[in-house]
XYZ file of C-alpha atoms in Angstrom:
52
model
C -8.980 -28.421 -8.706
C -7.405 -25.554 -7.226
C -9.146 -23.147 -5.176
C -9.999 -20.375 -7.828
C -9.237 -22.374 -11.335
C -8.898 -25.983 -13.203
C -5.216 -27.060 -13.690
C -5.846 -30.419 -15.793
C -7.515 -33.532 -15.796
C -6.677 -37.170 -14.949
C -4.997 -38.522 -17.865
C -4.454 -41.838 -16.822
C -8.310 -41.930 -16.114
C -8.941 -40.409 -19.708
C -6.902 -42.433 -21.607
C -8.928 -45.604 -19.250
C -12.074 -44.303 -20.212
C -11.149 -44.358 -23.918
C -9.824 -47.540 -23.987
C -13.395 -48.546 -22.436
C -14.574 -46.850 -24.949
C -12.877 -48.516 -27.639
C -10.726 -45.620 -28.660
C -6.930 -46.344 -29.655
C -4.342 -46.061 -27.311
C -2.446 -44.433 -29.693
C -4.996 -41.524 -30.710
C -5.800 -40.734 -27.085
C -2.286 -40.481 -26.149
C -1.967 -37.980 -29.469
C -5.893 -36.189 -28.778
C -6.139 -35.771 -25.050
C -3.519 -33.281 -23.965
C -4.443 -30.526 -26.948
C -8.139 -31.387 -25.404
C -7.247 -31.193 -21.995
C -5.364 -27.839 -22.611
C -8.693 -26.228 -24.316
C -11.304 -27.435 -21.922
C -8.880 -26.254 -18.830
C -8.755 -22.814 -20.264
C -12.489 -22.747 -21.280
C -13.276 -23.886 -17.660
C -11.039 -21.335 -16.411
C -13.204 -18.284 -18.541
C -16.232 -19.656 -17.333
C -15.208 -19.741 -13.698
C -14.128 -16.245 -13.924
C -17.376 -14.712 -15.229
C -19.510 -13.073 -12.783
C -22.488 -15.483 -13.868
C -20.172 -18.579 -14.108
């Protein structure tokens, strides 16, 4: 994290805890980045709210 906003996540631990959790490789790979792209910008809004 960045002073002021999110810029992404750890991948490689995402894609480790999905494998833990018994999720394909495969489908993580294809999921996480389209995730990771919505929750940074949601994070982002939320941050920049006056009651964030």
């Amino acid at each position: 994290m960045l002073p002021g906003g999110v810029v992404g996540w750890d991948l490689s631990a995402a894609l480790a805890l999905g494998d833990a959790l018994g999720v394909p490789p495969a489908a993580a790979a294809e999921l996480l980045p389209v995730i990771e792209a919505v929750m940074v910008a949601k994070l982002n809004e939320q941050m920049e709210r006056p009651d964030g």
